[in-house]
Amino acid sequence: PGSLLSTTEVAKLLGKDEELHTVERPRRTNDAWVVMVDLPETSSAAKAIAARPQLASALGADIEQLHLEPIWPRSMKVRKGL
């Protein structure tokens, strides 16, 4: 999940001086890495979900492996299957 926070595709969702903030530490479940992030004010969970194919590609994952679950308008749970 750490690589998710630094991918070029994530950078495209963010403004030049913005960043993601993790709400909880990344953790590994039996079949995935999971992390909850807060998005900057200029972005939204809907915008991140629309970019799911690009995010999956940037992470070297199949789109089926990357699950983005909105928690609040600007927070989401990111789950990347192993």
Short mmCIF file of N, CA and C in Angstrom, two decimals:
data_model
loop_
_atom_site.label_atom_id
_atom_site.label_comp_id
_atom_site.label_asym_id
_atom_site.label_seq_id
_atom_site.Cartn_x
_atom_site.Cartn_y
_atom_site.Cartn_z
N PRO A 1 0.79 -1.20 0.00
CA PRO A 1 0.00 0.00 0.00
C PRO A 1 0.84 1.28 0.00
N GLY A 2 2.05 1.24 0.51
CA GLY A 2 2.88 2.42 0.51
C GLY A 2 3.11 2.92 -0.90
N SER A 3 3.24 2.00 -1.87
CA SER A 3 3.45 2.41 -3.24
C SER A 3 2.24 3.14 -3.79
N LEU A 4 1.06 2.84 -3.27
CA LEU A 4 -0.14 3.53 -3.72
C LEU A 4 -0.02 5.02 -3.46
N LEU A 5 0.56 5.39 -2.35
CA LEU A 5 0.62 6.80 -1.96
C LEU A 5 1.60 7.59 -2.80
N SER A 6 2.43 6.92 -3.58
CA SER A 6 3.44 7.64 -4.35
C SER A 6 3.33 7.44 -5.86
N THR A 7 2.28 6.80 -6.33
CA THR A 7 2.18 6.55 -7.76
C THR A 7 1.88 7.82 -8.54
N THR A 8 2.27 7.84 -9.79
CA THR A 8 1.99 8.97 -10.67
C THR A 8 0.49 9.17 -10.82
N GLU A 9 -0.25 8.09 -10.90
CA GLU A 9 -1.70 8.21 -11.08
C GLU A 9 -2.36 8.88 -9.87
N VAL A 10 -1.88 8.58 -8.68
CA VAL A 10 -2.41 9.26 -7.50
C VAL A 10 -2.06 10.73 -7.58
N ALA A 11 -0.87 11.04 -8.03
CA ALA A 11 -0.45 12.44 -8.16
C ALA A 11 -1.39 13.21 -9.09
N LYS A 12 -1.90 12.54 -10.12
CA LYS A 12 -2.83 13.21 -11.03
C LYS A 12 -4.15 13.55 -10.35
N LEU A 13 -4.52 12.80 -9.31
CA LEU A 13 -5.74 13.09 -8.57
C LEU A 13 -5.55 14.26 -7.60
N LEU A 14 -4.30 14.54 -7.28
CA LEU A 14 -3.99 15.54 -6.28
C LEU A 14 -3.44 16.79 -6.94
N GLY A 15 -3.58 17.89 -6.27
CA GLY A 15 -2.95 19.11 -6.73
C GLY A 15 -1.46 19.06 -6.42
N LYS A 16 -0.73 20.05 -6.94
CA LYS A 16 0.72 20.07 -6.80
C LYS A 16 1.19 20.00 -5.35
N ASP A 17 0.54 20.71 -4.47
CA ASP A 17 0.98 20.77 -3.07
C ASP A 17 0.09 19.98 -2.13
N GLU A 18 -0.64 19.01 -2.67
CA GLU A 18 -1.54 18.23 -1.83
C GLU A 18 -1.00 16.82 -1.64
N GLU A 19 -1.52 16.15 -0.63
CA GLU A 19 -1.08 14.78 -0.37
C GLU A 19 -2.20 13.99 0.28
N LEU A 20 -2.06 12.68 0.21
CA LEU A 20 -2.98 11.79 0.91
C LEU A 20 -2.53 11.66 2.35
N HIS A 21 -3.47 11.45 3.23
CA HIS A 21 -3.14 11.19 4.63
C HIS A 21 -3.76 9.85 5.00
N THR A 22 -2.96 8.98 5.58
CA THR A 22 -3.51 7.70 6.02
C THR A 22 -4.24 7.91 7.34
N VAL A 23 -5.41 7.30 7.44
CA VAL A 23 -6.22 7.38 8.65
C VAL A 23 -5.81 6.27 9.61
N GLU A 24 -5.37 5.18 9.04
CA GLU A 24 -4.91 4.04 9.83
C GLU A 24 -3.69 3.46 9.15
N ARG A 25 -2.91 2.72 9.87
CA ARG A 25 -1.73 2.10 9.28
C ARG A 25 -2.15 1.03 8.28
N PRO A 26 -1.40 0.91 7.18
CA PRO A 26 -1.69 -0.19 6.25
C PRO A 26 -1.58 -1.52 6.98
N ARG A 27 -2.48 -2.42 6.68
CA ARG A 27 -2.43 -3.73 7.32
C ARG A 27 -2.69 -4.81 6.28
N ARG A 28 -2.13 -5.95 6.55
CA ARG A 28 -2.32 -7.08 5.64
C ARG A 28 -3.37 -8.01 6.23
N THR A 29 -4.35 -8.34 5.41
CA THR A 29 -5.32 -9.35 5.79
C THR A 29 -4.87 -10.65 5.14
N ASN A 30 -5.69 -11.67 5.18
CA ASN A 30 -5.31 -12.94 4.57
C ASN A 30 -5.06 -12.84 3.08
N ASP A 31 -5.82 -11.97 2.40
CA ASP A 31 -5.73 -11.94 0.94
C ASP A 31 -5.52 -10.55 0.34
N ALA A 32 -5.17 -9.56 1.18
CA ALA A 32 -5.03 -8.20 0.64
C ALA A 32 -4.28 -7.28 1.60
N TRP A 33 -3.83 -6.15 1.04
CA TRP A 33 -3.34 -5.04 1.84
C TRP A 33 -4.49 -4.04 1.92
N VAL A 34 -4.72 -3.46 3.10
CA VAL A 34 -5.82 -2.53 3.29
C VAL A 34 -5.28 -1.28 3.98
N VAL A 35 -5.72 -0.11 3.49
CA VAL A 35 -5.36 1.16 4.12
C VAL A 35 -6.53 2.12 3.93
N MET A 36 -6.79 2.96 4.93
CA MET A 36 -7.80 4.00 4.80
C MET A 36 -7.08 5.33 4.64
N VAL A 37 -7.51 6.11 3.65
CA VAL A 37 -6.87 7.39 3.37
C VAL A 37 -7.90 8.51 3.34
N ASP A 38 -7.44 9.72 3.69
CA ASP A 38 -8.21 10.94 3.51
C ASP A 38 -7.68 11.61 2.24
N LEU A 39 -8.59 11.99 1.38
CA LEU A 39 -8.23 12.69 0.15
C LEU A 39 -8.22 14.19 0.42
N PRO A 40 -7.49 14.96 -0.38
CA PRO A 40 -7.49 16.41 -0.20
C PRO A 40 -8.85 17.02 -0.56
N GLU A 41 -9.08 18.26 -0.15
CA GLU A 41 -10.36 18.92 -0.41
C GLU A 41 -10.70 19.04 -1.88
N THR A 42 -9.70 19.08 -2.74
CA THR A 42 -9.95 19.24 -4.17
C THR A 42 -10.32 17.94 -4.86
N SER A 43 -10.29 16.83 -4.15
CA SER A 43 -10.60 15.53 -4.73
C SER A 43 -11.80 14.93 -4.02
N SER A 44 -12.21 13.78 -4.47
CA SER A 44 -13.33 13.08 -3.84
C SER A 44 -13.16 11.59 -4.06
N ALA A 45 -13.88 10.81 -3.26
CA ALA A 45 -13.85 9.37 -3.44
C ALA A 45 -14.37 9.00 -4.83
N ALA A 46 -15.38 9.71 -5.30
CA ALA A 46 -15.93 9.43 -6.63
C ALA A 46 -14.88 9.63 -7.72
N LYS A 47 -14.08 10.67 -7.60
CA LYS A 47 -13.02 10.93 -8.58
C LYS A 47 -11.96 9.82 -8.53
N ALA A 48 -11.60 9.39 -7.32
CA ALA A 48 -10.62 8.31 -7.18
C ALA A 48 -11.16 7.00 -7.76
N ILE A 49 -12.43 6.72 -7.51
CA ILE A 49 -13.04 5.49 -8.03
C ILE A 49 -13.07 5.53 -9.56
N ALA A 50 -13.33 6.70 -10.13
CA ALA A 50 -13.33 6.82 -11.59
C ALA A 50 -11.94 6.54 -12.17
N ALA A 51 -10.90 6.78 -11.37
CA ALA A 51 -9.53 6.55 -11.82
C ALA A 51 -9.03 5.15 -11.46
N ARG A 52 -9.91 4.28 -11.02
CA ARG A 52 -9.51 2.93 -10.58
C ARG A 52 -8.69 2.17 -11.62
N PRO A 53 -9.05 2.18 -12.89
CA PRO A 53 -8.22 1.46 -13.87
C PRO A 53 -6.78 1.98 -13.92
N GLN A 54 -6.62 3.29 -13.87
CA GLN A 54 -5.28 3.87 -13.90
C GLN A 54 -4.52 3.57 -12.62
N LEU A 55 -5.20 3.60 -11.49
CA LEU A 55 -4.55 3.27 -10.22
C LEU A 55 -4.10 1.81 -10.20
N ALA A 56 -4.97 0.92 -10.66
CA ALA A 56 -4.61 -0.50 -10.71
C ALA A 56 -3.39 -0.71 -11.59
N SER A 57 -3.38 -0.07 -12.75
CA SER A 57 -2.24 -0.18 -13.66
C SER A 57 -0.96 0.33 -13.01
N ALA A 58 -1.05 1.46 -12.34
CA ALA A 58 0.12 2.04 -11.68
C ALA A 58 0.65 1.14 -10.58
N LEU A 59 -0.23 0.36 -9.97
CA LEU A 59 0.17 -0.55 -8.90
C LEU A 59 0.58 -1.92 -9.42
N GLY A 60 0.46 -2.12 -10.73
CA GLY A 60 0.80 -3.42 -11.29
C GLY A 60 -0.20 -4.49 -10.91
N ALA A 61 -1.47 -4.08 -10.74
CA ALA A 61 -2.51 -5.01 -10.32
C ALA A 61 -3.60 -5.07 -11.38
N ASP A 62 -4.32 -6.17 -11.40
CA ASP A 62 -5.51 -6.25 -12.24
C ASP A 62 -6.58 -5.38 -11.59
N ILE A 63 -7.46 -4.83 -12.40
CA ILE A 63 -8.51 -3.97 -11.86
C ILE A 63 -9.37 -4.72 -10.84
N GLU A 64 -9.50 -6.03 -11.01
CA GLU A 64 -10.29 -6.84 -10.07
C GLU A 64 -9.63 -6.93 -8.69
N GLN A 65 -8.32 -6.68 -8.63
CA GLN A 65 -7.60 -6.76 -7.36
C GLN A 65 -7.70 -5.48 -6.54
N LEU A 66 -8.09 -4.37 -7.16
CA LEU A 66 -8.09 -3.08 -6.47
C LEU A 66 -9.52 -2.67 -6.14
N HIS A 67 -9.81 -2.59 -4.86
CA HIS A 67 -11.14 -2.23 -4.39
C HIS A 67 -11.06 -0.90 -3.65
N LEU A 68 -11.88 0.06 -4.06
CA LEU A 68 -11.92 1.37 -3.45
C LEU A 68 -13.32 1.55 -2.86
N GLU A 69 -13.38 1.73 -1.56
CA GLU A 69 -14.66 1.84 -0.87
C GLU A 69 -14.78 3.22 -0.23
N PRO A 70 -15.71 4.06 -0.71
CA PRO A 70 -15.87 5.37 -0.08
C PRO A 70 -16.38 5.22 1.34
N ILE A 71 -15.80 5.98 2.24
CA ILE A 71 -16.23 5.98 3.64
C ILE A 71 -16.97 7.29 3.92
N TRP A 72 -16.40 8.38 3.50
CA TRP A 72 -16.99 9.72 3.55
C TRP A 72 -16.72 10.35 2.20
N PRO A 73 -17.22 11.54 1.94
CA PRO A 73 -16.96 12.13 0.62
C PRO A 73 -15.47 12.23 0.27
N ARG A 74 -14.60 12.41 1.26
CA ARG A 74 -13.18 12.55 0.95
C ARG A 74 -12.31 11.51 1.66
N SER A 75 -12.91 10.42 2.11
CA SER A 75 -12.14 9.34 2.71
C SER A 75 -12.53 8.04 2.03
N MET A 76 -11.59 7.14 1.98
CA MET A 76 -11.89 5.86 1.36
C MET A 76 -10.98 4.76 1.89
N LYS A 77 -11.49 3.54 1.80
CA LYS A 77 -10.70 2.36 2.12
C LYS A 77 -10.17 1.80 0.82
N VAL A 78 -8.86 1.57 0.79
CA VAL A 78 -8.21 1.02 -0.40
C VAL A 78 -7.79 -0.39 -0.07
N ARG A 79 -8.20 -1.33 -0.89
CA ARG A 79 -7.86 -2.75 -0.68
C ARG A 79 -7.25 -3.28 -1.96
N LYS A 80 -6.03 -3.78 -1.85
CA LYS A 80 -5.34 -4.36 -3.00
C LYS A 80 -5.10 -5.84 -2.73
N GLY A 81 -5.75 -6.67 -3.51
CA GLY A 81 -5.61 -8.11 -3.35
C GLY A 81 -4.21 -8.58 -3.68
N LEU A 82 -3.83 -9.69 -3.06
CA LEU A 82 -2.50 -10.26 -3.28
C LEU A 82 -2.49 -11.13 -4.52
#
